[in-house]
Amino acid sequence: RLLGGRYEVNGIVGRGGMADVYQGRDGRLGRDVAIKVLKATLSTDVTARERFRREAMAVSKMAHPTVVRVFDAGDEVDADEHGNPTGSTTPYIVMEFVKGRLLSDIIHRGIIDEAAALGIADGMLNALEVSHQAGIVHRDIKPANVMITTDGGVKVMDFGIARAIADTVA
């Protein structure tokens, strides 16, 4: 399957409540990407589509080594089994593909030594500081939303329920 005329969708790498994430390939730039696709059951839900759009907008404002980068977003026109458009669309977000492991998987393996735990906490706090400076509150920081890269770096992801700071102030 090809999204946006350039993103080849390959195997699934993660599932969430609102979306599935696939490993993909950007045919134009020749790089691996992660493609987050809103679940078909939510694609007609206006609120879900808006939350998904807000996530892409929020993360695209941030450029920092501890935050997963967003490269592109769009809506793919859905087609039937013969390739004819059905009139519906599927929203997607194209992001940096991070090689590594979820912090939740690492925690389930056993105890993390103190130095590693402090390094992970520092990376997460840096990501949250960057998001707050961009006016975004993550609202779902947890081990399943943190990747530890193969070189030991920290990447915070899944800003799906993020809110603009201005929206949270009464």
Short mmCIF file of N, CA, C and O in Angstrom, two decimals, residues 57 60 69 94 102 129:
data_model
loop_
_atom_site.label_atom_id
_atom_site.label_comp_id
_atom_site.label_asym_id
_atom_site.label_seq_id
_atom_site.Cartn_x
_atom_site.Cartn_y
_atom_site.Cartn_z
N MET A 57 0.25 18.28 14.36
CA MET A 57 0.58 19.71 14.46
C MET A 57 1.48 19.97 15.67
O MET A 57 2.45 20.72 15.58
N SER A 60 5.03 18.46 15.20
CA SER A 60 5.77 19.11 14.11
C SER A 60 6.41 20.41 14.56
O SER A 60 7.36 20.89 13.94
N ARG A 69 10.44 12.93 15.68
CA ARG A 69 10.12 13.96 14.69
C ARG A 69 8.97 13.55 13.78
O ARG A 69 8.85 12.39 13.42
N VAL A 94 3.47 10.69 9.23
CA VAL A 94 4.75 10.07 8.91
C VAL A 94 5.79 10.64 9.87
O VAL A 94 5.95 11.85 9.98
N LEU A 102 11.01 -0.21 23.51
CA LEU A 102 10.15 0.57 24.41
C LEU A 102 10.69 0.47 25.83
O LEU A 102 11.13 -0.61 26.27
N GLU A 129 10.42 19.33 28.67
CA GLU A 129 10.77 20.75 28.67
C GLU A 129 10.60 21.35 27.27
O GLU A 129 10.03 22.43 27.10
#
